[in-house]
Coordinates of N, CA, C and O and ligand atoms in Angstrom, one line a residue:
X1117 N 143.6 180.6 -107.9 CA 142.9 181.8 -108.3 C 141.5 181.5 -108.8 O 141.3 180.3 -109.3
X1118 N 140.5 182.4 -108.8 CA 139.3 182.2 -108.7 C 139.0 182.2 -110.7 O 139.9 182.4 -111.5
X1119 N 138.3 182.0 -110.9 CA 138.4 181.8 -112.6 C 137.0 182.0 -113.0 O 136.2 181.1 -113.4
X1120 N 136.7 183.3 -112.9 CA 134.1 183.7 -112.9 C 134.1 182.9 -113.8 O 135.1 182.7 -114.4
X1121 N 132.8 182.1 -114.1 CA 132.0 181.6 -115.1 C 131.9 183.0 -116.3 O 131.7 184.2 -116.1
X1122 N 132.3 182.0 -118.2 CA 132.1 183.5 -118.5 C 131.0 183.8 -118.9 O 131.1 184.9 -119.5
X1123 N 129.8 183.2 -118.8 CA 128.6 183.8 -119.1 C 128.2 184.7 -118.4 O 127.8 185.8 -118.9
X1124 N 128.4 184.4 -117.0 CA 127.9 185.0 -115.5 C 128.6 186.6 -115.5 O 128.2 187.7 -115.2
X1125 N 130.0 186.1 -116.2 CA 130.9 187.3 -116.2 C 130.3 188.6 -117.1 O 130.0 189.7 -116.8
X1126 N 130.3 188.0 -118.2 CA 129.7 188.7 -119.3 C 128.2 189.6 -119.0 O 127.9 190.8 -119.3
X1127 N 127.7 189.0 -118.6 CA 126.3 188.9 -117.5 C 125.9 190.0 -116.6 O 124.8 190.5 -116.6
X1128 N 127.0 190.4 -116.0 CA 127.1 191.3 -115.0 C 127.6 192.3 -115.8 O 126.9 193.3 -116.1
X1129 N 129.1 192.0 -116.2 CA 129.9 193.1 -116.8 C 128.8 194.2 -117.8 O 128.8 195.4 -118.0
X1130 N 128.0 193.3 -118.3 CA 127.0 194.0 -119.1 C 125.8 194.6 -118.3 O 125.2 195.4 -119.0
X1131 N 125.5 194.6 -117.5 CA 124.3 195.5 -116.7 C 125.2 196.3 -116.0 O 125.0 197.5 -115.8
X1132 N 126.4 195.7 -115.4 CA 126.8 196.9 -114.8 C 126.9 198.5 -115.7 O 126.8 199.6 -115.4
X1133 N 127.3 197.8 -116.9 CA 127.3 199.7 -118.0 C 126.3 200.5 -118.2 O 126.3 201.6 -118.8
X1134 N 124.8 199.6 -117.3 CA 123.3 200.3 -117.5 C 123.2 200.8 -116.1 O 122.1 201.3 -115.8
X1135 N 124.1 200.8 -115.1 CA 123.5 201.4 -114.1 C 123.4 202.7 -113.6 O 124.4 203.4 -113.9
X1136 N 122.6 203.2 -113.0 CA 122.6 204.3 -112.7 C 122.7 204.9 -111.2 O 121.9 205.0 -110.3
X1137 N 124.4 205.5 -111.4 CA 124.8 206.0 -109.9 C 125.3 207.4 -110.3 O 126.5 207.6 -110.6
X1138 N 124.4 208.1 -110.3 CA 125.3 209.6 -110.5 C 125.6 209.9 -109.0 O 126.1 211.0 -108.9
X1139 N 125.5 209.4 -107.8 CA 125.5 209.9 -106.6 C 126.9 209.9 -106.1 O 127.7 210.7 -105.7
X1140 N 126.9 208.0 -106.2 CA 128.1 207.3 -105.7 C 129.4 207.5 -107.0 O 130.6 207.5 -106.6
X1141 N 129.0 207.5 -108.3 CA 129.6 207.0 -109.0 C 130.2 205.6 -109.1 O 131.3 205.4 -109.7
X1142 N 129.4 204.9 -108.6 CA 130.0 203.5 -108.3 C 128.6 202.3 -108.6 O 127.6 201.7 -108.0
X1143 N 129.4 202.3 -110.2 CA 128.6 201.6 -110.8 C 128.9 199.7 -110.7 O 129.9 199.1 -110.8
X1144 N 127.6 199.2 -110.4 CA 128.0 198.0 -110.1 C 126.8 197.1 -110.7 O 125.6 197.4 -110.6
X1145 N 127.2 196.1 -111.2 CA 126.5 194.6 -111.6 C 126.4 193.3 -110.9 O 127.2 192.8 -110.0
X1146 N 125.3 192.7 -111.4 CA 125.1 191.5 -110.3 C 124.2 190.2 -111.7 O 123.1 190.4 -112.2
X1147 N 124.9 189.3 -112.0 CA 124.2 188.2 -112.7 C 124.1 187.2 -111.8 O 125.0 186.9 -111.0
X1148 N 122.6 186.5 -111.9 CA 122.2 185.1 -110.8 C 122.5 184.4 -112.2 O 122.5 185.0 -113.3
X1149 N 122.8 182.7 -111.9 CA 122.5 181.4 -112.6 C 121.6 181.0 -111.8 O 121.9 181.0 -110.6
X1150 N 120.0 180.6 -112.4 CA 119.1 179.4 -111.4 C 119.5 178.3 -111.5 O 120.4 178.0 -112.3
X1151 N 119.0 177.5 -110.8 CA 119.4 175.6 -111.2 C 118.5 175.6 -112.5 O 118.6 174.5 -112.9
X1152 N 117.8 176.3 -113.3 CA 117.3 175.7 -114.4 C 118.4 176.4 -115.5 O 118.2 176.1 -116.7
X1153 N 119.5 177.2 -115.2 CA 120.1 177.6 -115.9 C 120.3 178.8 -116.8 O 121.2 179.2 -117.5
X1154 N 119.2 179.2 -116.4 CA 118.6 181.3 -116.7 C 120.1 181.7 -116.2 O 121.1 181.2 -115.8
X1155 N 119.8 182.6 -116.4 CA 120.7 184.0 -116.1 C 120.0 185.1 -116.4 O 119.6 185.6 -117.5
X1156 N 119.9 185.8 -114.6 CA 118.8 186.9 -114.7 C 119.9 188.3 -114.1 O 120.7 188.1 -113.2
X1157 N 119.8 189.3 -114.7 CA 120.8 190.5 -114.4 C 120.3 191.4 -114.0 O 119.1 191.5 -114.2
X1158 N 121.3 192.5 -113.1 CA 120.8 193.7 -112.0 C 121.7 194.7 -112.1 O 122.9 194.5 -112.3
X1159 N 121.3 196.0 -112.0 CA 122.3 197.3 -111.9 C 121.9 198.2 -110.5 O 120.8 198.5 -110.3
X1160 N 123.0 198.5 -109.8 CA 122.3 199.3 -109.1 C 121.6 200.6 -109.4 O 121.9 201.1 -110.5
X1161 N 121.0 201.1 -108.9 CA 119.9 202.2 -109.1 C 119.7 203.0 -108.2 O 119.3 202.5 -107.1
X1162 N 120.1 204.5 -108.2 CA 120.4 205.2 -107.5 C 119.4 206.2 -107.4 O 119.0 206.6 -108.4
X1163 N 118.9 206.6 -106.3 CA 117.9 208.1 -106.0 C 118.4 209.2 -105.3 O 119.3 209.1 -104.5
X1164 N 117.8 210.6 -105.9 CA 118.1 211.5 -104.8 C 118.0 211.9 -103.7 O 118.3 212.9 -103.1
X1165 N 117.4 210.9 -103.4 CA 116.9 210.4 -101.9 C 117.7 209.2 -101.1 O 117.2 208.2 -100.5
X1166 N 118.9 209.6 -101.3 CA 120.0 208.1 -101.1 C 119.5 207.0 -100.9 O 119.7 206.1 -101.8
X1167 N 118.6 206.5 -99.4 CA 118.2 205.4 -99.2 C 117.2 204.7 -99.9 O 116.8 203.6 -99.7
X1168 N 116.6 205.6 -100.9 CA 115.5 204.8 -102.1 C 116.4 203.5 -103.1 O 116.2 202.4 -103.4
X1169 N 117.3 204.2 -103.2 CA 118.4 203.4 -104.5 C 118.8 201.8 -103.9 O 118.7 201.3 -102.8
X1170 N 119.0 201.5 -105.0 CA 118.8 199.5 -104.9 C 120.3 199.5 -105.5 O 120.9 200.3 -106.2
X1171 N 120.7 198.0 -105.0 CA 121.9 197.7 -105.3 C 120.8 196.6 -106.7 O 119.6 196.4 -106.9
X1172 N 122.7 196.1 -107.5 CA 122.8 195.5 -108.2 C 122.0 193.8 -108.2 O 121.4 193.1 -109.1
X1173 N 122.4 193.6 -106.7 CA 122.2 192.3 -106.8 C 120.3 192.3 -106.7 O 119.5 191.4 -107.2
X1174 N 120.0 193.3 -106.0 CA 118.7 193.6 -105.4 C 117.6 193.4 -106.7 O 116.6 192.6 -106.8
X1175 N 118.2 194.2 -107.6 CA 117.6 193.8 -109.3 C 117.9 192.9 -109.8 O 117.2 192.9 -110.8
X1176 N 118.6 191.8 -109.8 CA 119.2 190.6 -110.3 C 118.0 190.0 -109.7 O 117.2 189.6 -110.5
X1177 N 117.7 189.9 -108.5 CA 117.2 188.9 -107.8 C 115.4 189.1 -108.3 O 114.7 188.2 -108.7
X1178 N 115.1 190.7 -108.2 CA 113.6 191.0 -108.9 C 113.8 190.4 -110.2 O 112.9 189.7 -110.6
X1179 N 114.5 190.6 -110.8 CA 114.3 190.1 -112.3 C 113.8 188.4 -112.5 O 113.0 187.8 -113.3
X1180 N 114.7 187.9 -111.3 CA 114.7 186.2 -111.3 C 113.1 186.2 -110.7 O 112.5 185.4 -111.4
X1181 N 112.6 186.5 -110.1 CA 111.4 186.3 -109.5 C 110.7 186.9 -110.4 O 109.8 186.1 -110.7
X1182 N 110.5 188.2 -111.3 CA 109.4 188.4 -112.2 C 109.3 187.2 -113.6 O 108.3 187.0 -114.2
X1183 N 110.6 186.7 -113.8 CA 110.7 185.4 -114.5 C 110.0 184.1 -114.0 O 109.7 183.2 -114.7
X1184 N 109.7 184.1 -112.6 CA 109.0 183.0 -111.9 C 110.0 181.7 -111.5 O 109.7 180.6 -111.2
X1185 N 111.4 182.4 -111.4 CA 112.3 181.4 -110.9 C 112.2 182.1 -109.6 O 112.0 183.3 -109.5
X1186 N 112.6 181.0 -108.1 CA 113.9 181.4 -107.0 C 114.5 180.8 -106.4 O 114.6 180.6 -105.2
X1187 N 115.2 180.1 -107.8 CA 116.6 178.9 -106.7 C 118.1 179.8 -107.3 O 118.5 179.7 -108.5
X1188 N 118.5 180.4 -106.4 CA 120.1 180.4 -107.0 C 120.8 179.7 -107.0 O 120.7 178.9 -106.0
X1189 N 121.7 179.4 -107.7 CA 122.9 178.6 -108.0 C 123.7 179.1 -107.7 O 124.3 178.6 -106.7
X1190 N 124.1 180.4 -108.3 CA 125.0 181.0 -108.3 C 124.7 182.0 -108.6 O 123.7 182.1 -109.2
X1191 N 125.7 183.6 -108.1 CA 125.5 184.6 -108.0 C 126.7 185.5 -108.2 O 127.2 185.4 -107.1
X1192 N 127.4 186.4 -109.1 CA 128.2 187.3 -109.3 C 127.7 188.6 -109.3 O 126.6 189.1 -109.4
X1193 N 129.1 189.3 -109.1 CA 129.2 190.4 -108.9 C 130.2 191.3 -109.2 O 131.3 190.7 -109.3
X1194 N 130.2 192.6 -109.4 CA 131.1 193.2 -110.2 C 131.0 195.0 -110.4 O 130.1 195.7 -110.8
X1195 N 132.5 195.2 -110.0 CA 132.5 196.8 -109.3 C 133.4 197.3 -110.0 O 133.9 196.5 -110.8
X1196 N 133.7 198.1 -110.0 CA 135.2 198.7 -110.3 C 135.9 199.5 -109.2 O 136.0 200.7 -109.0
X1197 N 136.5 198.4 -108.4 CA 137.0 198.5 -106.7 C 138.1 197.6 -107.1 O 138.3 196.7 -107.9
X1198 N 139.2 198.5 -105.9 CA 140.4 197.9 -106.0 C 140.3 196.2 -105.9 O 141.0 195.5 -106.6
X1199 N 139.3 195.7 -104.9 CA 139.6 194.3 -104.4 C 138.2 193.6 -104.7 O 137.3 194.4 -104.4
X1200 N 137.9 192.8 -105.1 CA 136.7 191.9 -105.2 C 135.4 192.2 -104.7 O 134.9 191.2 -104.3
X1201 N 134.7 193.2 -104.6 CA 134.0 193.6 -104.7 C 132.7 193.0 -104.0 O 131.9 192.7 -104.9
X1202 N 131.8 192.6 -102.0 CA 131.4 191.8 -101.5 C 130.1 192.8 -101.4 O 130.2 194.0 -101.3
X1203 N 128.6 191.9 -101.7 CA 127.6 192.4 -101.2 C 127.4 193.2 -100.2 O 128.0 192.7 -99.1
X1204 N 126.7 194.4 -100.2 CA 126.4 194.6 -98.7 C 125.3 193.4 -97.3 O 124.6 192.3 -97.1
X1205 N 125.7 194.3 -96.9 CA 124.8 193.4 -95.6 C 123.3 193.0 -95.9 O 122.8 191.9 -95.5
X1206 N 122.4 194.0 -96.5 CA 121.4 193.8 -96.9 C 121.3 192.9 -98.2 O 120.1 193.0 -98.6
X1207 N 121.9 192.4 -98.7 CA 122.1 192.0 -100.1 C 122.5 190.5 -99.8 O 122.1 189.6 -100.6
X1208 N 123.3 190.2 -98.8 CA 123.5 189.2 -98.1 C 122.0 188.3 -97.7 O 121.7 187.2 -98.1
X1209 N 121.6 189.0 -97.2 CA 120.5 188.3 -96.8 C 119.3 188.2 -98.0 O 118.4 187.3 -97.9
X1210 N 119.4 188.9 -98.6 CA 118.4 188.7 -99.9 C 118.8 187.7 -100.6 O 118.0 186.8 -101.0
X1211 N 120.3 187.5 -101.0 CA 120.8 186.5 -101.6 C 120.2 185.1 -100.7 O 119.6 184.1 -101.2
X1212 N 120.6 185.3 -99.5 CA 120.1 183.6 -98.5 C 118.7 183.7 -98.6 O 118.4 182.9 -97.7
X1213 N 117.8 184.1 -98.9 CA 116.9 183.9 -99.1 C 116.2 182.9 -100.1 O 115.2 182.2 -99.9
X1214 N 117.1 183.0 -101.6 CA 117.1 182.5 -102.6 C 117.9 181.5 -102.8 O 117.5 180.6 -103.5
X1215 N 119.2 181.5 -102.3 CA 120.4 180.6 -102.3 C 120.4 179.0 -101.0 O 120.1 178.9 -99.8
X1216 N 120.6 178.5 -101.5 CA 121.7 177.3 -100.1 C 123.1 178.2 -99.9 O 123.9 179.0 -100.4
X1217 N 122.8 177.6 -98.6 CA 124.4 178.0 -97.6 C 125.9 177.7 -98.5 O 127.0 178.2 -98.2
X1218 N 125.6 176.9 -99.5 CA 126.5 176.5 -100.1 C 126.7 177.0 -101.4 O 127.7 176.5 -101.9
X1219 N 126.0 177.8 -102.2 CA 125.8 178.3 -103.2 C 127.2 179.4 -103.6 O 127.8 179.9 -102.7
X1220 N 127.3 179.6 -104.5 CA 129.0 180.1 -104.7 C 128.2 181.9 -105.6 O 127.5 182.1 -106.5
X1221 N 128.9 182.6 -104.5 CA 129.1 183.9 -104.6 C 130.1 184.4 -105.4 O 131.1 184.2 -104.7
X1222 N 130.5 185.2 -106.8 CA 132.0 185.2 -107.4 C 132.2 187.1 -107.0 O 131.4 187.9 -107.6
X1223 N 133.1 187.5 -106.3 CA 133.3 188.7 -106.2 C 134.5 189.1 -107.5 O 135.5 188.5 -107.7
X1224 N 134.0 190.2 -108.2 CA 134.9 190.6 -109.3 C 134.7 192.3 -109.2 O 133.9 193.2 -108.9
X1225 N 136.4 192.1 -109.9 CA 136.3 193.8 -110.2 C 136.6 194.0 -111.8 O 136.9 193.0 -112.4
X1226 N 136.4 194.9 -112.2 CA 136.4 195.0 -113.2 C 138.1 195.4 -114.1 O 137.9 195.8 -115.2
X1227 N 139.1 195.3 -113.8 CA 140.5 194.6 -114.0 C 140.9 192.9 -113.7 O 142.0 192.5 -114.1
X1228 N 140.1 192.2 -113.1 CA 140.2 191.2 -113.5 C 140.1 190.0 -112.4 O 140.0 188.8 -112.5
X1229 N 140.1 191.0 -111.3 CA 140.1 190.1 -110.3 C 138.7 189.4 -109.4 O 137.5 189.8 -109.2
X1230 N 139.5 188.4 -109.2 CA 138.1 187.4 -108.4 C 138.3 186.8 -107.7 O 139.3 186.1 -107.7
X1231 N 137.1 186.5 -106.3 CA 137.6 185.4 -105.5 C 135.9 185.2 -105.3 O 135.0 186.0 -105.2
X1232 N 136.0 183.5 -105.3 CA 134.6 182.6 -104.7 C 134.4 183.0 -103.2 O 135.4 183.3 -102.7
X1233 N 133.4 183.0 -102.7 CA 132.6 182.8 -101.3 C 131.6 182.1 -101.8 O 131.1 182.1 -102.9
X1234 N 131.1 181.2 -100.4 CA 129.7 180.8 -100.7 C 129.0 181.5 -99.6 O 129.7 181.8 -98.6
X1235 N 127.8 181.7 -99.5 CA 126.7 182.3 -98.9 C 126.8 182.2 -97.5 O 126.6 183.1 -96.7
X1236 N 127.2 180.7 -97.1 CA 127.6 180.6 -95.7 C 128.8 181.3 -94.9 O 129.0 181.5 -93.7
X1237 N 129.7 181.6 -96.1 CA 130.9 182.9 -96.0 C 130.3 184.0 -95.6 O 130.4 184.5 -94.4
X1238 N 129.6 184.5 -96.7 CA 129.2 185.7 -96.3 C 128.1 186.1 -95.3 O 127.6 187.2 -95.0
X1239 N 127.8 184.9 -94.9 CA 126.8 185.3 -93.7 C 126.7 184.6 -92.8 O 125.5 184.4 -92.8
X1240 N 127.3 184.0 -91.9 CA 127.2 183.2 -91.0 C 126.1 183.2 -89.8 O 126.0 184.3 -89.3
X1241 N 125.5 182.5 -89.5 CA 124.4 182.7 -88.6 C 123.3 183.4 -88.9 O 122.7 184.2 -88.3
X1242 N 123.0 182.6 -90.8 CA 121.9 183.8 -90.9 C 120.7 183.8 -90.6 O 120.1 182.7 -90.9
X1243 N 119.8 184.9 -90.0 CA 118.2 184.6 -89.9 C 117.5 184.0 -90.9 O 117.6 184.2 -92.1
X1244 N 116.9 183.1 -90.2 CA 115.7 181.6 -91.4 C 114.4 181.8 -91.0 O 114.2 182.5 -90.0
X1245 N 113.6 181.4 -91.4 CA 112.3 181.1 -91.5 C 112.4 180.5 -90.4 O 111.6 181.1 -89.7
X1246 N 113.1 179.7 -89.7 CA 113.2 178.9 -88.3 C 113.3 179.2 -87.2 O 113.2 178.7 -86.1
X1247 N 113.7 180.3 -87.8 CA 114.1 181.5 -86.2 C 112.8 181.8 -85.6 O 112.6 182.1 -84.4
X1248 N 111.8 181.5 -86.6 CA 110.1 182.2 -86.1 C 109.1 181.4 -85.8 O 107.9 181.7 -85.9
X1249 N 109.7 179.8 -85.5 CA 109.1 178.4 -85.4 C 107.8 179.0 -84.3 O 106.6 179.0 -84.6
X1250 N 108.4 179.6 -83.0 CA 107.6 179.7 -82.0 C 106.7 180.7 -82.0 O 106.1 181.0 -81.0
X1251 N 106.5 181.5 -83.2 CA 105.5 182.4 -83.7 C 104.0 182.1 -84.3 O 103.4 183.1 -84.7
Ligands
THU1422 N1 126.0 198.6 -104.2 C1 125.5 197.5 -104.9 O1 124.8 197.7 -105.9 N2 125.7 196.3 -104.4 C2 126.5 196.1 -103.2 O2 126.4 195.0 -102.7 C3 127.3 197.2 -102.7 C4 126.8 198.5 -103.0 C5 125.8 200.0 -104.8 C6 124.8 200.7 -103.9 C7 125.1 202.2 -104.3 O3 124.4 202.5 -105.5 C8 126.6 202.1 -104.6 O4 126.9 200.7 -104.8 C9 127.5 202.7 -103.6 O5 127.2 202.1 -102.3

């Protein structure tokens, strides 16, 4: 069984109570660790315009970049969903942007449950900066 870091846990669990989903009602959090050891946090943010609204991790990741870090270490997450709770597809890729292939994803719900992925889980074959060598 998966066992969150509890800072990271704490981390999320706490932005996720700041977010704002009157739409979805589906309030969710996202804490990064950098390799320097920060811990930068995200809530999703919802518009009346559906597709304006930002997930959790999306803010996690601005916050680490307005700090002037972007190496992730690590990255959680946290919903209140029956099962572990996985980035969207868009969020995937923002994560590899920042992360190694090997960087550990913790999906959590907010009863207790968790399971690790790492980045190369959640995205296999992801588009790189490499893809555009012949550009
Ligand atoms: N959401 C996130 O914040 N992160 C994800 O990876 C999954 C979805 C948010 C977006 C929207 O505000 C709500 O959850 C329902 O989709």
């Amino acid at each position: 069984m998966t066992i969150p870091d509890p800072r990271l846990l704490d981390a999320a669990s706490g932005a996720r109570l700041n977010a704002y989903a009157p739409y979805s009602n589906f309030k969710v959090g996202a804490a990064i660790r950098t390799l320097t050891g920060h811990i930068y946090v995200g809530c999703n943010v919802e518009n009346v315009a559906y597709p304006e609204g930002t997930c959790a991790e999306a803010g996690a990741i601005a916050a680490m970049i307005v700090a002037g870090e972007t190496e992730i270490a690590e990255i959680l997450v946290i919903a209140d969903s029956p099962s572990p709770v996985p980035p969207c597809g868009g969020c995937r890729q923002k994560i590899a942007e920042f992360a190694g292939q090997g960087a550990t994803v913790t999906l959590c719900t907010t009863d207790g449950k968790a399971r690790d992925m790492t980045v190369a889980d959640l995205l296999p074959g992801v588009f790189s900066a490499l893809h555009m060598d012949r550009a």
